[in-house]
CSV table of C-alpha atoms and ligand atoms in Angstrom, one decimal:
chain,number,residue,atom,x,y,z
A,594,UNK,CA,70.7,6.1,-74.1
A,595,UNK,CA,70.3,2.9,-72.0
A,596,UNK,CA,69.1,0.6,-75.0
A,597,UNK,CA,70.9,-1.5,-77.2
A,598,UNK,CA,70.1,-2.7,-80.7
A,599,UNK,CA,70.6,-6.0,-81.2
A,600,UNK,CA,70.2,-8.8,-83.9
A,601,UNK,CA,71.3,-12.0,-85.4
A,602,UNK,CA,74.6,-11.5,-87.9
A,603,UNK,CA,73.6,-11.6,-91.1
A,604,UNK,CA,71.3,-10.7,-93.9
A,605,UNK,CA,71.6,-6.7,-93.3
A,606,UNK,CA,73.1,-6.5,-89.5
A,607,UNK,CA,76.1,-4.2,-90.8
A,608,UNK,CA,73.9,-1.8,-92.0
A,609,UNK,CA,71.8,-2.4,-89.0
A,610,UNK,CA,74.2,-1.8,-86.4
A,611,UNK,CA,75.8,0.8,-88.5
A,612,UNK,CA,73.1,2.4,-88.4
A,613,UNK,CA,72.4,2.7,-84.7
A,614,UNK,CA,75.4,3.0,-83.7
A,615,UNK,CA,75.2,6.1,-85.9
A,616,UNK,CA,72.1,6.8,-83.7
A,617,UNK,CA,73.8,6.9,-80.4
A,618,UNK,CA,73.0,3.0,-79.7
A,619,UNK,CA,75.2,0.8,-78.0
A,620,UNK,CA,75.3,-2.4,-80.9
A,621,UNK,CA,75.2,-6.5,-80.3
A,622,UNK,CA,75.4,-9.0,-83.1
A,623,UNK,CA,74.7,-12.7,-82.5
A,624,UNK,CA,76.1,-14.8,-84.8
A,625,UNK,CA,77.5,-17.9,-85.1
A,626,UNK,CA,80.9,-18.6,-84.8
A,627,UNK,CA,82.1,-18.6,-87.9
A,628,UNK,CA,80.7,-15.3,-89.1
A,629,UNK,CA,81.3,-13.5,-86.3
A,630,UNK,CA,85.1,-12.0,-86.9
A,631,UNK,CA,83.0,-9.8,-90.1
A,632,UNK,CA,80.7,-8.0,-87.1
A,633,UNK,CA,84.4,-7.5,-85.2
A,634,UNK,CA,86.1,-6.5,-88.3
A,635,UNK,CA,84.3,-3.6,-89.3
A,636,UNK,CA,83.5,-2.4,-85.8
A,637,UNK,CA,79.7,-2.4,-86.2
A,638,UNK,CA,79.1,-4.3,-83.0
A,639,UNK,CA,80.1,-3.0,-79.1
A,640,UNK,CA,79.4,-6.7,-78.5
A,641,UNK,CA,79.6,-10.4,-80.3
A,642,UNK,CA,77.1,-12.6,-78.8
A,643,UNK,CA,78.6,-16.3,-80.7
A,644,UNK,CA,76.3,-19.2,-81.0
A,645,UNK,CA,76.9,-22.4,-82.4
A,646,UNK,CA,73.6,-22.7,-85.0
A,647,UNK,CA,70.9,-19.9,-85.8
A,648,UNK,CA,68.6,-22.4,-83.8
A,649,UNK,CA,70.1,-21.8,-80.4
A,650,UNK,CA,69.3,-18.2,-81.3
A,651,UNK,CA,66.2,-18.3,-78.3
A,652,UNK,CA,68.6,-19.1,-75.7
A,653,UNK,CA,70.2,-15.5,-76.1
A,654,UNK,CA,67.5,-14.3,-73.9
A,655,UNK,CA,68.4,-13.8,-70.8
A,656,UNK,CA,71.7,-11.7,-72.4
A,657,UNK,CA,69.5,-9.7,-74.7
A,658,UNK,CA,67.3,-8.7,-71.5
A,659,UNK,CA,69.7,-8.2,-69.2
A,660,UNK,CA,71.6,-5.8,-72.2
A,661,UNK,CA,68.0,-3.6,-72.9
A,662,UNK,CA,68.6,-4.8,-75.9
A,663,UNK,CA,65.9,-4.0,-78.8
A,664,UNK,CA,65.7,-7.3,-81.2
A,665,UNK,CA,65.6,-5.7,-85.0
A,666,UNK,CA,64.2,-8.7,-87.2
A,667,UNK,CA,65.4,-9.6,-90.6
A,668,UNK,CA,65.1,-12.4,-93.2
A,669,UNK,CA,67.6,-14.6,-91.5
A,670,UNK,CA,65.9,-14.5,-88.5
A,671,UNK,CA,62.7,-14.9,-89.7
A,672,UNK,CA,64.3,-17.9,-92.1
A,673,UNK,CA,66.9,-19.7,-89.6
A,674,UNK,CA,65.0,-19.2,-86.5
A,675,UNK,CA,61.6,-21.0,-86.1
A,676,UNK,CA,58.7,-18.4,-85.4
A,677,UNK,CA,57.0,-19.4,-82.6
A,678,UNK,CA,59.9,-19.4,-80.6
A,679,UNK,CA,60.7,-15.3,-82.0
A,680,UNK,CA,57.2,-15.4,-80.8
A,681,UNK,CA,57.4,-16.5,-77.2
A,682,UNK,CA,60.8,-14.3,-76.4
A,683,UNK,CA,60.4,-11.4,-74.2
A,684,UNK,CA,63.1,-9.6,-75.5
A,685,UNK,CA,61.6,-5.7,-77.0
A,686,UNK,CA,61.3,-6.3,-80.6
A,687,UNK,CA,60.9,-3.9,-83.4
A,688,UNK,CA,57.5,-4.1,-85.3
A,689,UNK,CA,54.7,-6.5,-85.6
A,690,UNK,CA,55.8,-9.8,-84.8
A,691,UNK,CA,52.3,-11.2,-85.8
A,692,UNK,CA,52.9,-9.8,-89.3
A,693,UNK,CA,55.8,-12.5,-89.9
A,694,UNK,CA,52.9,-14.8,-89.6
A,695,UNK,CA,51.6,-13.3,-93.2
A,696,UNK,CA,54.7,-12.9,-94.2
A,697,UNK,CA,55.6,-16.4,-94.4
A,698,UNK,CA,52.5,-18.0,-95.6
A,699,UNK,CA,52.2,-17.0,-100.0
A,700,UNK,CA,48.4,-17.8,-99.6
A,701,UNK,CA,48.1,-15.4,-96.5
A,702,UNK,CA,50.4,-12.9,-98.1
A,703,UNK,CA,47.9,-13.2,-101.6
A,704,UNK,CA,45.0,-12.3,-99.2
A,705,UNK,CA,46.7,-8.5,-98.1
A,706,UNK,CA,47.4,-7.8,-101.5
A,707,UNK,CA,44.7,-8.6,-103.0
A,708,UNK,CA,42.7,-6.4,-99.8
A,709,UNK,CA,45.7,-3.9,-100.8
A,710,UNK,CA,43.8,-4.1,-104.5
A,711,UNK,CA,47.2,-4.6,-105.9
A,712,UNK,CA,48.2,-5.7,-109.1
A,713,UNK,CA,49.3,-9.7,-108.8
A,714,UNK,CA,50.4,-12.4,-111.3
A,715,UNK,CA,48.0,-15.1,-111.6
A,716,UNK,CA,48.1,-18.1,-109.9
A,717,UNK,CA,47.5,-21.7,-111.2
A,718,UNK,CA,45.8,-23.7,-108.2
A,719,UNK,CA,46.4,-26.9,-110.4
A,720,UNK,CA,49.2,-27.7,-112.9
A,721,UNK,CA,46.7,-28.9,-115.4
A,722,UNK,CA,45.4,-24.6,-115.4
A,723,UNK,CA,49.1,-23.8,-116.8
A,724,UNK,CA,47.9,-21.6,-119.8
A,725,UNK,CA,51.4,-20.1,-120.3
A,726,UNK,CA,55.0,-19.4,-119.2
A,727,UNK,CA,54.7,-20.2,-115.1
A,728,UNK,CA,57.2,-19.9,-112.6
A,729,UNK,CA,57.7,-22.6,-109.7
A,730,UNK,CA,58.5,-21.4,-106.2
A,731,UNK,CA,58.7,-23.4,-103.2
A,732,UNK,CA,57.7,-22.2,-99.1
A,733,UNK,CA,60.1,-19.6,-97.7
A,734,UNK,CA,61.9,-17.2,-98.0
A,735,UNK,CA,65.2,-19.5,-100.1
A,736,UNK,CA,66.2,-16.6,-102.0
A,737,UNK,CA,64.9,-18.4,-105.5
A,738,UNK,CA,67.1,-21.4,-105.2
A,739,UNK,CA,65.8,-23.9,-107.1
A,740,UNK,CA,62.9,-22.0,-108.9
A,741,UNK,CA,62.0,-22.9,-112.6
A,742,UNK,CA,60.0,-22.0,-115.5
A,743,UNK,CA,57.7,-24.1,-117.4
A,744,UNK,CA,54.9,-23.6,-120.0
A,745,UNK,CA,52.1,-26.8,-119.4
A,746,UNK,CA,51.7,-29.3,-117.4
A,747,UNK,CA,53.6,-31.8,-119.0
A,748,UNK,CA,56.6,-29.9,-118.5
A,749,UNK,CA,55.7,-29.0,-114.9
A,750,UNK,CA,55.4,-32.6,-114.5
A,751,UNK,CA,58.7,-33.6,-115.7
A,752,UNK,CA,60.3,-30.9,-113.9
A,753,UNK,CA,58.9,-31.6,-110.6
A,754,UNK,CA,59.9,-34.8,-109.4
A,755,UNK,CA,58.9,-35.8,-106.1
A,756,UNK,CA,58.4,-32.4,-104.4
A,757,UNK,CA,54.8,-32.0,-103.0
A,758,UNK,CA,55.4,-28.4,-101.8
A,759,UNK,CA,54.8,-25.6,-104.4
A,760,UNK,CA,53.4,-22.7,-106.1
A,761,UNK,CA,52.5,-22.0,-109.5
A,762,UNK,CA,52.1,-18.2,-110.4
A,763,UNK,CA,52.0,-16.8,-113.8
A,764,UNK,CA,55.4,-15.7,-115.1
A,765,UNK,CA,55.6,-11.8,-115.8
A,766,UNK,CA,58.0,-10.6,-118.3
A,767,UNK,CA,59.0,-7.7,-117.5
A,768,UNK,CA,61.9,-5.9,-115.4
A,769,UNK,CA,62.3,-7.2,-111.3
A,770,UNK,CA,61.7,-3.4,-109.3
A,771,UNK,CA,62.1,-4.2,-105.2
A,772,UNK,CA,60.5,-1.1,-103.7
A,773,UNK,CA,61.8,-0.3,-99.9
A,774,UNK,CA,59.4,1.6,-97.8
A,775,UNK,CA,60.0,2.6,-94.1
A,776,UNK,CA,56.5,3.4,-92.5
A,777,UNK,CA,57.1,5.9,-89.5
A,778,UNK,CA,54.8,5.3,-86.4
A,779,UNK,CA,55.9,8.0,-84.7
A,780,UNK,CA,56.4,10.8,-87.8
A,781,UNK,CA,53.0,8.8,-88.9
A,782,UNK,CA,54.3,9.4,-92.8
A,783,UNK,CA,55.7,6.6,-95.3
A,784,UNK,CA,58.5,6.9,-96.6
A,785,UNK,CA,60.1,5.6,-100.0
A,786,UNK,CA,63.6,4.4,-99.2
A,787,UNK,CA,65.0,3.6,-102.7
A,788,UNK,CA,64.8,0.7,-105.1
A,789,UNK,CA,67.1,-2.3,-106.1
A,790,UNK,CA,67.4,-4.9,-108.7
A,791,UNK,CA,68.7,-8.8,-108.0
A,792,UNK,CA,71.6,-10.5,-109.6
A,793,UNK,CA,70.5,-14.1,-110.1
A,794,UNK,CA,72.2,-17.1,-110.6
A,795,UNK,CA,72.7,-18.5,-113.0
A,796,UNK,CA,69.6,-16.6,-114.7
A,797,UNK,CA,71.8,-13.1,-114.8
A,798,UNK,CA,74.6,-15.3,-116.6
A,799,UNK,CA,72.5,-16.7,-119.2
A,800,UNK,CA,73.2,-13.8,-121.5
A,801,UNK,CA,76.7,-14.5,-121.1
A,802,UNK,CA,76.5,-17.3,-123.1
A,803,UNK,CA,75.5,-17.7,-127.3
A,804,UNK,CA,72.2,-18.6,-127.4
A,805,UNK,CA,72.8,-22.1,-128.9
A,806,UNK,CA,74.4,-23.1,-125.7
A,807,UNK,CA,71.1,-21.4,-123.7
A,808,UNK,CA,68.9,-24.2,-124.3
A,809,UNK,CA,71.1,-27.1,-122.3
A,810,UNK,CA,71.5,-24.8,-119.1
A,811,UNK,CA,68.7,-25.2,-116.4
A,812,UNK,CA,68.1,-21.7,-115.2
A,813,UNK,CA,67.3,-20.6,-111.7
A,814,UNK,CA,66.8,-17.8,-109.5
A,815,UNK,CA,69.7,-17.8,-106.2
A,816,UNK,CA,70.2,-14.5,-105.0
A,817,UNK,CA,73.7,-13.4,-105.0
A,818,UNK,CA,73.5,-9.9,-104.8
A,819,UNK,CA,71.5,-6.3,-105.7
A,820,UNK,CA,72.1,-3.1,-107.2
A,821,UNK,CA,70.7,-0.1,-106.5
A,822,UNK,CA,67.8,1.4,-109.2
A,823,UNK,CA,67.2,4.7,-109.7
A,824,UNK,CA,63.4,4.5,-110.9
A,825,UNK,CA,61.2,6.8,-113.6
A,826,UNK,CA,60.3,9.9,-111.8
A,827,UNK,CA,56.8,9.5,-113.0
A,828,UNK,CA,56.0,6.3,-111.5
A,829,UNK,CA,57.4,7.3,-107.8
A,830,UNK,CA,53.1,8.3,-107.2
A,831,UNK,CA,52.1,4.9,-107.9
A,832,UNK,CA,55.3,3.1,-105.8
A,833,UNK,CA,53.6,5.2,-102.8
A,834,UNK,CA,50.1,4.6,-103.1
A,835,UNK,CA,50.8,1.1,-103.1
A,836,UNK,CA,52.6,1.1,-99.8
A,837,UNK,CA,49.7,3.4,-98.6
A,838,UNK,CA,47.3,0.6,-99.6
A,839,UNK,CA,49.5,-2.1,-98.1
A,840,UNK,CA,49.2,-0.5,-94.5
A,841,UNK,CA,46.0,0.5,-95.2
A,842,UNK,CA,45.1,-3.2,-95.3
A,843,UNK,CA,47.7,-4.8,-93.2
A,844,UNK,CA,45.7,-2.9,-90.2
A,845,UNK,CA,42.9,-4.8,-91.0
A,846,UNK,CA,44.5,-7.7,-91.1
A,847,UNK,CA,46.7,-7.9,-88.4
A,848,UNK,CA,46.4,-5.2,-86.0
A,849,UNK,CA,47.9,-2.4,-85.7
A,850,UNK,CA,49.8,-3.1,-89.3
A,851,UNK,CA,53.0,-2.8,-90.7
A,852,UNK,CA,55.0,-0.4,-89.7
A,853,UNK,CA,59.0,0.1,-90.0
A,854,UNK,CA,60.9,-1.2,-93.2
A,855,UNK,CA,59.2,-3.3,-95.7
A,856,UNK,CA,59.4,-4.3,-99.2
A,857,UNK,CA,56.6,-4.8,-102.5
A,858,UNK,CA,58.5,-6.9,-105.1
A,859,UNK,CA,57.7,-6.2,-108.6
A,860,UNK,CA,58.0,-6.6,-112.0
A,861,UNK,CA,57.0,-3.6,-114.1
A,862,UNK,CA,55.7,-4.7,-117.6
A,863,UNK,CA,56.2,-2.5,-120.8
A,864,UNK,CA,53.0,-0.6,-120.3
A,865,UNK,CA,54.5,0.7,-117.2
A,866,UNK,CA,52.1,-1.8,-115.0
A,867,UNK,CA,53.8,-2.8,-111.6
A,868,UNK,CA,52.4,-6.3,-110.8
A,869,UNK,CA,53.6,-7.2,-107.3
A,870,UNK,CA,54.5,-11.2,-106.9
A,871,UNK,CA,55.7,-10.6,-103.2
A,872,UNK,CA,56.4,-8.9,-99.7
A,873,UNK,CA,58.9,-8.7,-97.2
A,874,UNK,CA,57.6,-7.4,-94.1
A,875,UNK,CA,60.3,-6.4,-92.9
A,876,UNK,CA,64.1,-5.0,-94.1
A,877,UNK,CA,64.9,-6.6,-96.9
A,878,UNK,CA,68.9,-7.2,-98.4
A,879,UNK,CA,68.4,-4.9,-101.3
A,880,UNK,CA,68.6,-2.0,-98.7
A,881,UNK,CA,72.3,-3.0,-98.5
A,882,UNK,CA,73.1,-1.2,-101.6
A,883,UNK,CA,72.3,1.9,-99.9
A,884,UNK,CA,74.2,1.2,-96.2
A,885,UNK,CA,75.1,5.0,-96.1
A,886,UNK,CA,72.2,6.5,-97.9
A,887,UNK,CA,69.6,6.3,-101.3
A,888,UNK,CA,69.6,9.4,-103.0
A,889,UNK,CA,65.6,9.7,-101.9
A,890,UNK,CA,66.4,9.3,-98.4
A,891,UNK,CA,69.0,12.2,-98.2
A,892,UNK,CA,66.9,14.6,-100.1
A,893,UNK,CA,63.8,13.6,-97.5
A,894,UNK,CA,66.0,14.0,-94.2
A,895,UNK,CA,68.9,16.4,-95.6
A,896,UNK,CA,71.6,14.1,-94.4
A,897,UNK,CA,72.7,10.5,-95.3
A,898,UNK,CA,70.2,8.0,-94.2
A,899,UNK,CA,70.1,4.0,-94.6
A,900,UNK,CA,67.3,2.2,-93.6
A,901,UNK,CA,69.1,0.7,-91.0
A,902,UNK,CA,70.1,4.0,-89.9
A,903,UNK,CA,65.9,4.7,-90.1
A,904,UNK,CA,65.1,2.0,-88.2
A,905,UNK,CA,67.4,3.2,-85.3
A,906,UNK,CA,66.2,7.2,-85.5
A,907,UNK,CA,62.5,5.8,-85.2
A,908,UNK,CA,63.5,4.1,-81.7
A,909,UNK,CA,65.6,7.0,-80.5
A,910,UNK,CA,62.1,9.6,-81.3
A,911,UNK,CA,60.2,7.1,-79.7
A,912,UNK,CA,62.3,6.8,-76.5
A,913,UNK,CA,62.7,10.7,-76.5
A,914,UNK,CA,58.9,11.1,-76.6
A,915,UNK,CA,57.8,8.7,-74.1
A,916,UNK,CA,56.4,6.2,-77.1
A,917,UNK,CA,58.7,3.1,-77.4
A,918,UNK,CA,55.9,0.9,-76.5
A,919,UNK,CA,54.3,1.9,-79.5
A,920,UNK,CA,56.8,0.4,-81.6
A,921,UNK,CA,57.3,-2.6,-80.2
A,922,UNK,CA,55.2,-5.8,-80.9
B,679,ADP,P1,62.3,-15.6,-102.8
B,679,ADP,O1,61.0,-15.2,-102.1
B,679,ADP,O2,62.6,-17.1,-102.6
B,679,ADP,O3,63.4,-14.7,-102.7
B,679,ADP,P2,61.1,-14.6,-105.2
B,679,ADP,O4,59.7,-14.8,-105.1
B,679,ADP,O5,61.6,-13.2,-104.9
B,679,ADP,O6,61.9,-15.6,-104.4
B,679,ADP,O7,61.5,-14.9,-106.7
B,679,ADP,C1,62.8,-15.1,-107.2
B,679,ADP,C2,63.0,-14.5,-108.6
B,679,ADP,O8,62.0,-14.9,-109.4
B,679,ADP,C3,63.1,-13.0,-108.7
B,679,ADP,O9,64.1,-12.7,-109.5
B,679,ADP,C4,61.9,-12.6,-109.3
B,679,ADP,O10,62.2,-11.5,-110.1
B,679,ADP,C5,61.5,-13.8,-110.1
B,679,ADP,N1,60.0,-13.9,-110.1
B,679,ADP,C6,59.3,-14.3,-109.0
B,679,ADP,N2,58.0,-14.3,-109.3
B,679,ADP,C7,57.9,-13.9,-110.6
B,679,ADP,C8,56.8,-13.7,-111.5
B,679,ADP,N3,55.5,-13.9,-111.1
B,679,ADP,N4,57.0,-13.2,-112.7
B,679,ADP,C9,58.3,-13.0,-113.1
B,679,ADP,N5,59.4,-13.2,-112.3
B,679,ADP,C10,59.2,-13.6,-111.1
């Protein structure tokens, strides 16, 4: 094949490269200097592209053309590089670039779920509406860092200092599912790629500690790492119709929809409710934990099969059938 599948080192470009390269893709990872002896150390990549900050990232252009290279998005990308300019590049890129768009905004993201008819935590427009334990998130994707709790507004108040940028949402206790989908444009079929959990810091240590000694330590949310989930058989129905519904209403959205890997994160209550407080529209880390396979996605294609791996047998169909262009946005 005269393609090449290409994207910025990091986030989950070894699985991503792995993955085509597994494919019968010639790989490039662009990273910046000091990250870029991991893509030559396990051999993922045919070709280090080094730049000096994730913001010169546009500048790869030319290279990327010149290469037939095919761009495969991620969070870092979508988090160190600055959309518009993703946007304006010419370079072939897998999915629907105008999706990030929603992606990145929590008020436009609220708007497809709610269209999807999902269930979401509430959210308190104004401080003084805090009726109960709340969580505090800040714009972009940041991984949790710097998230807290609080139950009313004088705590919220306290807490906040002098950030003006924020969101209030209802805090669900309950357990943190990630769900990883992979719609297929050209199989047209969605597919459930597995399931992870996060491990927090320092929230995931807090147990580590006697519970007198709880109280003093300020918890937050930074993502350190997942682990893979194997999920009740009985609720694998409802974990597809809500990626069904989420397509379903991205098309109306923001034509013509989601399609490749993307993510609903949940928490599932006790009553076995899943009440989704966000999306990733587009491979998420938690995928990692399954770099050669998830147990779903080797029963469904009979051999092992990330969703990096996915990603890359989706382009190869469409390039064999004549439909890349479909795929590309
Ligand atoms: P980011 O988008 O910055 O990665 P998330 O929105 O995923 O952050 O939230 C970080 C953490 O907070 C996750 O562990 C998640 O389980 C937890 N969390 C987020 N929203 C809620 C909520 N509404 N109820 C309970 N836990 C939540």
């Amino acid at each position: 094949m005269n393609y090449a599948i290409a994207t910025l080192g990091s986030h989950s470009a070894l699985q991503i490269l792995r993955g085509a390269k597994d494919e019968g893709f010639r790989t490039i990872a662009v990273c910046r200097g000091d990250h870029a002896f991991i893509y030559k150390h396990f051999g993922v990549a045919d070709e280090v592209i080094e730049i000096e900050s994730y913001s010169d990232f546009p500048a790869v252009e030319d290279a990327l053309l010149e290469r037939n290279a095919i761009l495969i998005p991620h969070a870092s990308l979508i988090a160190y590089v600055d959309l518009k300019a993703i946007e304006r590049m010419k370079v072939p890129y897998y999915g629907n670039r105008k999706i990030l768009f929603w992606e990145s905004d929590r008020e436009k993201q609220r708007i497809w779920l709610e269209k999807a008819g999902l269930n979401l935590p509430k959210v308190f427009k104004d401080p003084s509406e805090i009726d109960g334990l709340a969580i505090v998130k800040f714009p972009g994707a940041r991984g949790g860092q710097g998230y807290f709790l609080v139950r009313n507004e004088r705590e919220f108040k306290r807490k906040i200092g002098d950030i003006k940028e924020y969101v209030i949402q209802e805090y669900v206790v309950g357990i943190p599912v990630y769900i990883h989908y992979f719609y297929s444009v050209i199989r047209n079929e969605l597919e459930l790629m597995g399931f992870d959990r996060r491990y927090e810091s320092n929230v995931d240590g807090i147990g580590r500690i006697p519970s007198r000694f709880q109280r003093d330590i300020k918890v937050t949310y930074t993502i350190v790492g997942n682990f893979p989930l194997m999920l009740r058989e009985s609720l694998l129905p409802e974990a597809f119709r809500m990626g069904e519904r989420v397509i379903k209403a991205s098309r109306e959205i923001c034509s013509p929809g989601i399609y490749g890997p993307f993510c609903l994160e949940t928490i599932v209550t006790p009553d076995l409710k899943f009440y989704v407080f966000e999306i990733s529209a587009r491979i998420v880390a938690g995928t990692n934990v399954f770099m050669e396979t998830s147990p779903y996605a080797l029963i469904k294609h009979g051999k092992p099969m990330s969703t990096g791996r996915r990603i890359a047998l989706e382009i190869r169909e469409a390039i064999e059938q004549g439909r890349l262009k479909e795929i590309l946005g």
